[in-house]
Short mmCIF file of C-alpha atoms and ligand atoms in Angstrom, two decimals:
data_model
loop_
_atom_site.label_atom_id
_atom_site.label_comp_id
_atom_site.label_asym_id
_atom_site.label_seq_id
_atom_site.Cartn_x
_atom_site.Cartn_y
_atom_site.Cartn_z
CA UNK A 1 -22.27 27.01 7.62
CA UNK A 2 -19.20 25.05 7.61
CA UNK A 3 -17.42 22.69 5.36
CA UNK A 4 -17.07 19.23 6.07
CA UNK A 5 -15.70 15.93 4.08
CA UNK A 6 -14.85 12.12 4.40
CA UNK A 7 -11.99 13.37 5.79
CA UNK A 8 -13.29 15.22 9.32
CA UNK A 9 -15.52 12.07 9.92
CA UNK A 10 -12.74 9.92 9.20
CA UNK A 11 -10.27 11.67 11.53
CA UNK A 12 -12.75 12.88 14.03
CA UNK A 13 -11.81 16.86 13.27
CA UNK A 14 -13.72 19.94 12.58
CA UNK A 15 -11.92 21.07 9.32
CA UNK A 16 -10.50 19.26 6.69
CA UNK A 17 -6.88 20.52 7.31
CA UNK A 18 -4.21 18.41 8.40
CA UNK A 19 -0.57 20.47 9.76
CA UNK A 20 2.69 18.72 7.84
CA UNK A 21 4.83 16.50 9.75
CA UNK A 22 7.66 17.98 9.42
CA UNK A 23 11.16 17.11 11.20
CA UNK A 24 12.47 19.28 13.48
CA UNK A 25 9.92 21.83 13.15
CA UNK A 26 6.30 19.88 13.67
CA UNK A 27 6.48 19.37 17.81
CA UNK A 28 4.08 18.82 20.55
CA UNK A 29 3.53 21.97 21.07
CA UNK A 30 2.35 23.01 17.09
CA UNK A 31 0.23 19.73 16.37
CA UNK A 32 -1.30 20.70 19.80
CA UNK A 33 -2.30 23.87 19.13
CA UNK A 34 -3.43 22.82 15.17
CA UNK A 35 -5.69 19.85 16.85
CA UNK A 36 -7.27 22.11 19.42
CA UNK A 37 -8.26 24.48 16.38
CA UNK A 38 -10.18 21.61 14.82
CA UNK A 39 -7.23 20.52 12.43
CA UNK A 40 -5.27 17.57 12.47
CA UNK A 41 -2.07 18.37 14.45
CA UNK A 42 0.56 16.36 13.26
CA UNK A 43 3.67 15.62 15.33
CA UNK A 44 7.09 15.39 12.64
CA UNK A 45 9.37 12.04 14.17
CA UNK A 46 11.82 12.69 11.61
CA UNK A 47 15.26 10.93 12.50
CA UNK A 48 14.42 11.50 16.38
CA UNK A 49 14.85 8.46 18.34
CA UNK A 50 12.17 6.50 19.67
CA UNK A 51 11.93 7.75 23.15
CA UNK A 52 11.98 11.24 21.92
CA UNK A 53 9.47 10.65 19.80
CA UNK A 54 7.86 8.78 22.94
CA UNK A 55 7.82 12.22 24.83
CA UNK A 56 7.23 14.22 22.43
CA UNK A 57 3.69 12.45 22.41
CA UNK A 58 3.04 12.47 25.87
CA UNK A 59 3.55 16.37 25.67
CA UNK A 60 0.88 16.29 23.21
CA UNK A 61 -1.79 14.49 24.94
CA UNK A 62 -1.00 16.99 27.87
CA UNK A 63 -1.77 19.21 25.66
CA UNK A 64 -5.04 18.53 24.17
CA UNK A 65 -7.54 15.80 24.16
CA UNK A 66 -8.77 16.41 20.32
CA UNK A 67 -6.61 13.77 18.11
CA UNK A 68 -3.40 14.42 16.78
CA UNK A 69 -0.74 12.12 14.17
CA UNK A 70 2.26 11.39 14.26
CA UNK A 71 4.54 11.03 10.75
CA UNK A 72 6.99 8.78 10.47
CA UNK A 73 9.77 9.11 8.19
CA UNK A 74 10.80 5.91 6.58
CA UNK A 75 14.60 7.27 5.91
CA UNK A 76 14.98 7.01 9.47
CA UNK A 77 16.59 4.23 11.51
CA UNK A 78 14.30 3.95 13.75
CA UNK A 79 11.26 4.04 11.91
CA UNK A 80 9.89 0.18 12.64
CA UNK A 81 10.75 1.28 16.62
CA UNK A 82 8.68 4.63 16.34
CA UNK A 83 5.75 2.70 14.92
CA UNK A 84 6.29 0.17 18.21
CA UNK A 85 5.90 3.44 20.08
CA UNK A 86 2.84 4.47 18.59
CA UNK A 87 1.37 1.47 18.74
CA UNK A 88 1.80 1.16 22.76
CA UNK A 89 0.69 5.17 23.13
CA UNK A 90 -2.50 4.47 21.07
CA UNK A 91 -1.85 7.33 18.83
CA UNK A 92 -4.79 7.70 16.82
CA UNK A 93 -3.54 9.15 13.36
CA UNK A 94 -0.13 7.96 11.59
CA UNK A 95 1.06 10.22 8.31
CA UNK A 96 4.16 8.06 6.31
CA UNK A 97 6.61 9.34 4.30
CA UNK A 98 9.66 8.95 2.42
CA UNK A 99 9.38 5.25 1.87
CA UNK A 100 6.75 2.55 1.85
CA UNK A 101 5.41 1.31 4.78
CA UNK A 102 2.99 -1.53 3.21
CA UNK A 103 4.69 -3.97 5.53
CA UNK A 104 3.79 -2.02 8.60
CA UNK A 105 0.13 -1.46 7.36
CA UNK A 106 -1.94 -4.50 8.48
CA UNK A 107 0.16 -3.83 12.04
CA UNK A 108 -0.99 -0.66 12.49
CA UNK A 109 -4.73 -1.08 11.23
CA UNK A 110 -4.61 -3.78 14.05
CA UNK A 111 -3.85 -1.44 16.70
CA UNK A 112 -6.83 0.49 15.38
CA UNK A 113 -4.88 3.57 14.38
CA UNK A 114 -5.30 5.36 10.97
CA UNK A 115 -2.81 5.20 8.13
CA UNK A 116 -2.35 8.55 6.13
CA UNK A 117 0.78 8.14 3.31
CA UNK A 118 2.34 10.65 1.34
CA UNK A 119 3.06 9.85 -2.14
CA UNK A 120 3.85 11.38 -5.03
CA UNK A 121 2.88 9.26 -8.01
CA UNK A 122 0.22 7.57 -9.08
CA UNK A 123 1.53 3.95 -9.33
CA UNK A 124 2.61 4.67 -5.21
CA UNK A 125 -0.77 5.70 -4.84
CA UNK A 126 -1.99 2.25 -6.10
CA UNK A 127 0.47 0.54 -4.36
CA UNK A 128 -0.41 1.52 -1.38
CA UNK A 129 -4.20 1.53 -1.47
CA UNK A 130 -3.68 -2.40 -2.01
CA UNK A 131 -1.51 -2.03 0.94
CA UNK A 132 -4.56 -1.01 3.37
CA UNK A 133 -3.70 2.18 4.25
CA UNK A 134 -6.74 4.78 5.07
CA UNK A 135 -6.04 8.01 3.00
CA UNK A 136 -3.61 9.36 0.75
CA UNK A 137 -1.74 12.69 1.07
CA UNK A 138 -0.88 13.49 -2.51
CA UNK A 139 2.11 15.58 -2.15
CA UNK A 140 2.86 17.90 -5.49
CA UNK A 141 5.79 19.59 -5.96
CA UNK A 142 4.99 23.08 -4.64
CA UNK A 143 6.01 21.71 -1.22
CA UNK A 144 9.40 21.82 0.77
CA UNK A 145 11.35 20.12 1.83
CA UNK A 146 11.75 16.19 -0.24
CA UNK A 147 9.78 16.25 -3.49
CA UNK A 148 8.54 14.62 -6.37
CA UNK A 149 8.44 16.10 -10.26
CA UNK A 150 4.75 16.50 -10.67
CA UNK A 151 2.85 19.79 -9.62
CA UNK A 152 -0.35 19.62 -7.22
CA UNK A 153 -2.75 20.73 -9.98
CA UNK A 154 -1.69 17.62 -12.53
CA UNK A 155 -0.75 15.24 -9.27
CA UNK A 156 -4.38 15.15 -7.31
CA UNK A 157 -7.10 14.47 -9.97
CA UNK A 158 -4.69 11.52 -11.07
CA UNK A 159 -4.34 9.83 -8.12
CA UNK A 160 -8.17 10.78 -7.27
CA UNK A 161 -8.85 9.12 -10.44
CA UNK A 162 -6.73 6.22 -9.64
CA UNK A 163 -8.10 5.37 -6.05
CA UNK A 164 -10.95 4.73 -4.34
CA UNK A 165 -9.87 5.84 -0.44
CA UNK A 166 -9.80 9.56 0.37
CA UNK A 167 -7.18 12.04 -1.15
CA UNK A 168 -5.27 14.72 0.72
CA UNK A 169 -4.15 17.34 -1.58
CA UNK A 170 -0.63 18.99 -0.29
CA UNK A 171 1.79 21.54 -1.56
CA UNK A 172 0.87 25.13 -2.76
CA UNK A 173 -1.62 25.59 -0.12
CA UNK A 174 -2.14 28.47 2.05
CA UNK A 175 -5.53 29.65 1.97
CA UNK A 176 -9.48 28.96 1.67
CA UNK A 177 -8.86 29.88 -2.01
CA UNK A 178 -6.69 26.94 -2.21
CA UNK A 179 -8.86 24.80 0.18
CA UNK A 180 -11.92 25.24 -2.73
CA UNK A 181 -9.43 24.73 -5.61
CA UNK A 182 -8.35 21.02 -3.89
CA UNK A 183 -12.23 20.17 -3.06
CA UNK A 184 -12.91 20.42 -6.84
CA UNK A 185 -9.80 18.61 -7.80
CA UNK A 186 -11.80 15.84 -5.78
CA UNK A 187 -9.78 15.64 -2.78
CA UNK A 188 -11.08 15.40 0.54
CA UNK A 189 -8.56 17.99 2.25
CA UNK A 190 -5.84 19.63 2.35
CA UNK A 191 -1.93 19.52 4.16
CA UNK A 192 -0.09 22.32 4.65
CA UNK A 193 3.33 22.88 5.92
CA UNK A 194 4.57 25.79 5.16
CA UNK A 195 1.80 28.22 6.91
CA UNK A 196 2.28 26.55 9.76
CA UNK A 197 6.05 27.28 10.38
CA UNK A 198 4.88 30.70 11.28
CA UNK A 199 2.13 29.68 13.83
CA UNK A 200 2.73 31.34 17.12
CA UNK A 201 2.81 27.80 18.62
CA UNK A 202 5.76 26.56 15.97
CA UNK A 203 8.68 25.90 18.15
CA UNK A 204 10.97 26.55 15.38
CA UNK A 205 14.21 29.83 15.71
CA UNK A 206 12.40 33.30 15.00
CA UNK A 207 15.10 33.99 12.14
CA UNK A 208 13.28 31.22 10.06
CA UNK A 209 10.17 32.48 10.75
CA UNK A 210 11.34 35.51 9.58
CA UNK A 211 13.58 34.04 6.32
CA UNK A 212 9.67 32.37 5.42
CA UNK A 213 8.02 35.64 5.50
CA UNK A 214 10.45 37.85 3.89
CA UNK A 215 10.65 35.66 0.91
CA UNK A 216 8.77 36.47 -2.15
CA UNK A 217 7.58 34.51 -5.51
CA UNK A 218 10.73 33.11 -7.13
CA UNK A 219 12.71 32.92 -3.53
CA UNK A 220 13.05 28.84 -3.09
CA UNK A 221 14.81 26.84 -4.95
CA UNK A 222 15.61 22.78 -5.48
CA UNK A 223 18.89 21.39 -4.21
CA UNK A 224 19.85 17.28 -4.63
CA UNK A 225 17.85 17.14 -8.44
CA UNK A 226 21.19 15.64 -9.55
CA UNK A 227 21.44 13.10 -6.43
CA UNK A 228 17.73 11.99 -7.24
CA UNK A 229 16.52 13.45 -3.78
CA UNK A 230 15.29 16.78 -4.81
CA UNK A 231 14.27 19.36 -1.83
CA UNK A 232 12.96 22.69 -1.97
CA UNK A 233 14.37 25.36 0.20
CA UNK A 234 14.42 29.21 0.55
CA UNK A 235 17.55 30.19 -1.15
CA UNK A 236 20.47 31.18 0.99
CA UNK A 237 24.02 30.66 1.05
CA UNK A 238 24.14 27.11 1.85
CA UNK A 239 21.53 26.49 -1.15
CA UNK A 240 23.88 28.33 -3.47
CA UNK A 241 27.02 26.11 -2.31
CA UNK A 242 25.15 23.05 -3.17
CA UNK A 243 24.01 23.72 -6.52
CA UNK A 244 27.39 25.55 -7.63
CA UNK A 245 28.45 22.00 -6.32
CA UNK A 246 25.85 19.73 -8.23
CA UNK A 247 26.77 22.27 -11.56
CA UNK A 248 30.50 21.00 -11.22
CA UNK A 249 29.40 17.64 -11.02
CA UNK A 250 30.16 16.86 -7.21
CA UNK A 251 29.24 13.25 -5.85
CA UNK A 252 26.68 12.16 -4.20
CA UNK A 253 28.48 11.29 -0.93
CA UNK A 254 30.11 15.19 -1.04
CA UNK A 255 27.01 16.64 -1.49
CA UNK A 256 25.46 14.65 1.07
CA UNK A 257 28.40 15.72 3.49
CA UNK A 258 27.20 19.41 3.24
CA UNK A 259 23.75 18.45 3.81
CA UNK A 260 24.74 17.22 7.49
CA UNK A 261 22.79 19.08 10.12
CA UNK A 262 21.73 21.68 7.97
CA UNK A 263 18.17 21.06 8.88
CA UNK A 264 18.53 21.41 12.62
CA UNK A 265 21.04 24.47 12.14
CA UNK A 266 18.47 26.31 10.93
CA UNK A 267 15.56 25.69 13.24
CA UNK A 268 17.12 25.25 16.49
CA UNK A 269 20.04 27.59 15.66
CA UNK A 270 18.90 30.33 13.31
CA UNK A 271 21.07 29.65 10.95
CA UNK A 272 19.61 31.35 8.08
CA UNK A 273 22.46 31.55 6.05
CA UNK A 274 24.34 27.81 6.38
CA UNK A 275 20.94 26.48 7.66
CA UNK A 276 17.90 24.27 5.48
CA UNK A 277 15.27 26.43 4.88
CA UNK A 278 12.63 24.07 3.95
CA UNK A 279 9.62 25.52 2.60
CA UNK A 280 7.53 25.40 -0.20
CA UNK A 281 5.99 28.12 -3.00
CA UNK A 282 3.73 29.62 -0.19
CA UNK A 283 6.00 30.81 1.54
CA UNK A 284 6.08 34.16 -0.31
CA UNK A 285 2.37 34.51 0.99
CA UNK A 286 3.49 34.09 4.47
CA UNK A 287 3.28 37.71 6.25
CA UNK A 288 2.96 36.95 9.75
CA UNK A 289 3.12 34.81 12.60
CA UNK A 290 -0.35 34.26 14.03
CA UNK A 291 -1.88 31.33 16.30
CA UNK A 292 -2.45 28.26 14.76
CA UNK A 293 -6.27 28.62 15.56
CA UNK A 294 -6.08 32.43 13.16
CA UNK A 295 -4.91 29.64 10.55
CA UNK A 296 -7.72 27.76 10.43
CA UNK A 297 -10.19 30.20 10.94
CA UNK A 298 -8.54 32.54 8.02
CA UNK A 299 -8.53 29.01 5.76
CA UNK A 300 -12.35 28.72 6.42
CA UNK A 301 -13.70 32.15 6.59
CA UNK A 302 -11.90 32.24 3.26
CA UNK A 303 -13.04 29.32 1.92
CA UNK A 304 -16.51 30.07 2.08
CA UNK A 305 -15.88 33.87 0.26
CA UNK A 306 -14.51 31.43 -2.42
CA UNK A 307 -17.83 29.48 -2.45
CA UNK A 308 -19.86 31.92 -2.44
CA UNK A 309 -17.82 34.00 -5.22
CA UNK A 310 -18.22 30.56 -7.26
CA UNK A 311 -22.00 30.25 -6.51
CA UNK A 312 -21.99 34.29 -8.19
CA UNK A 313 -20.34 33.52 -10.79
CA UNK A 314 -23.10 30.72 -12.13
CA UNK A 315 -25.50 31.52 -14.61
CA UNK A 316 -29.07 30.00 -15.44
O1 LIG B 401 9.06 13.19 3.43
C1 LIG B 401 8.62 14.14 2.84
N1 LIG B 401 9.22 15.33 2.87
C2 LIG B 401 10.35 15.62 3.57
S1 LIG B 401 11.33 14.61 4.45
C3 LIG B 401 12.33 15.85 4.81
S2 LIG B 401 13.83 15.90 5.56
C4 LIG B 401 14.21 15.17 6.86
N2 LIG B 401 15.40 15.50 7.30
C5 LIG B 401 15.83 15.00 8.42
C6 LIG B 401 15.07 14.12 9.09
C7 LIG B 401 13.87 13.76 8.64
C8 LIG B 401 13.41 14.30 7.51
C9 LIG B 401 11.87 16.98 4.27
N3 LIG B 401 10.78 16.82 3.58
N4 LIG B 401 7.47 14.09 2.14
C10 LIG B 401 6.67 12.92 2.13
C11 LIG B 401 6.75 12.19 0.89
N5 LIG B 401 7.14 10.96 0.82
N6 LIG B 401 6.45 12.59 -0.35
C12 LIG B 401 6.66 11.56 -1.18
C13 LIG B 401 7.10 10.51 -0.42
C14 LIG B 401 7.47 9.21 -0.79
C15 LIG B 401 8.55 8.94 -1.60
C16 LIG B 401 8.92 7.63 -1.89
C17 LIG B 401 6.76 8.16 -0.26
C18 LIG B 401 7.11 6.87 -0.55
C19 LIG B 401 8.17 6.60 -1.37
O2 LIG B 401 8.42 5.29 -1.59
C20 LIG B 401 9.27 4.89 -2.60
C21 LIG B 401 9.08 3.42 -2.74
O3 LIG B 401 8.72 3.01 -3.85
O4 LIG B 401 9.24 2.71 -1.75
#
């Protein structure tokens, strides 16, 4: 028995579990190694430049012949020139975030690719359902790295409610247990980042491996809530400097200065102290680093003790 949804027929996967996109830590090498386990491996442009990203892709499709994504971050400069990229390497799956790309929609459903977009509100979610796109990845606040202000539980059936294309549910997930809990909420999947920085295949430093699984329950915190670009991290020493910052009142611009390079410090570096941590609530039920294929197979074997707890706990 397995579970399937909209989503695995849409995407052409196995399991309805897509890997983040995130920058600097989602490479080749990870979305590889998610996609051959019969999850959507997702490939994290970020700020990287267009020919990066170029190769970056290329490496994947060396890699496996099961379909992969790419997300583009709409912060970066070079987001309209990534999407050219994609476009010419016939990259099957594109994730959005961090901006709206309704004007790149109808461009991209032309080139036959599918459009997944992360939002975080329900009037987005509208938005950009008029705006063509494929799926949704509703994106609650349990996740790292850029958030919004509503939790996963409240966030999901809203924007299930509000929609008629397929839901993603993202951000507090790390097992089967989680998998069952977004199925009911009426979405069609689930994201996770998090889990995956501590795949074997995850190209990220071993000391932020390690900073993910030694943290526990109450170990991230939000930076930026007073610049209006809230991000979850595992606390360290840089997180502390910004928020003693934001408490004095520090500008925008200053607090953006120490934000510099902080994500790349810490995952090509090891910079676990002056580095970005990003990671969500899950992180304190990280314990190991495993294959990404373990993963998946722990989400599903999981998921279907869940069921099957759920089916005993029915009565005529
Ligand atoms: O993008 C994220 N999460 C991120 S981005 C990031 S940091 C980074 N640093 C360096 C280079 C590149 C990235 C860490 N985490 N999540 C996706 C997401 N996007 N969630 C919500 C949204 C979103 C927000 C506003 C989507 C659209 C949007 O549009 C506003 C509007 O009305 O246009």
């Amino acid at each position: 028995m397995t579970i399937r949804t909209k989503l695995c027929d849409m995407l052409g996967i196995e399991y309805p579990i897509i890997q983040g996109g995130m920058a600097w830590v989602a490479t080749a090498e990870l979305a590889a190694a998610v996609s051959e386990a019969g999850g959507l491996g997702v490939i994290g442009a970020g700020n990287a430049p267009p020919d990066v990203v170029r190769s970056e892709v290329r490496k994947a499709k060396s890699l496996t012949s099961k379909p992969f994504g790419v997300n583009v971050y709409f912060m970066s400069p070079y987001a309209a020139e990534v999407i050219e990229v994609l476009i010419e390497e016939k990259v099957p799956v594109v994730t959005t975030g961090a901006g709206n790309p309704g004007k790149y929609v109808p461009r991209m459903k032309e080139a036959g690719m599918k459009v997944l977009s992360l939002v975080a509100s329900v009037n987005l979610a509208k938005r950009l359902e008029r705006a063509g796109v494929d799926a949704l990845v509703a994106e609650g606040m349990e996740c790292g790295g850029h958030i919004g202000d509503i939790a996963t539980m409240p966030l999901v059936p809203q924007i299930v409610d509000a929609v008629d294309i397929p839901v993603v549910a993202a951000g507090g997930f790390f097992d089967g247990r989680g998998l069952v809990a977004a199925l009911a909420l009426g979405a069609a999947g689930i994201q996770m980042g998090t889990r995956f920085i501590c795949a074997a295949e995850c190209t990220v430093h071993e000391n932020y491996k390690q900073a993910v699984i030694r943290a526990r329950d109450r170990d991230t915190v939000i930076t930026g809530r007073t610049t209006g670009h809230p991000v979850r991290v595992l606390d360290n020493k840089l997180a502390r400097e910004f928020l003693a910052l934001e408490a004095k009142g520090a500008s925008a611009a200053e607090l953006e200065a120490l934000g510099v390079g902080r994500l790349r410090a810490a995952v090509v570096d090891g910079d676990v102290d002056y580095g970005s941590l990003m990671a969500g609530q899950v992180a304190a039920m990280v314990q190991k680093v495993e294959p990404a294929r373990e993963i998946i197979r722990h989400i599903m074997e999981t998921a279907e003790e869940t069921l099957a707890r759920l089916e005993g706990i029915r009565r005529g």
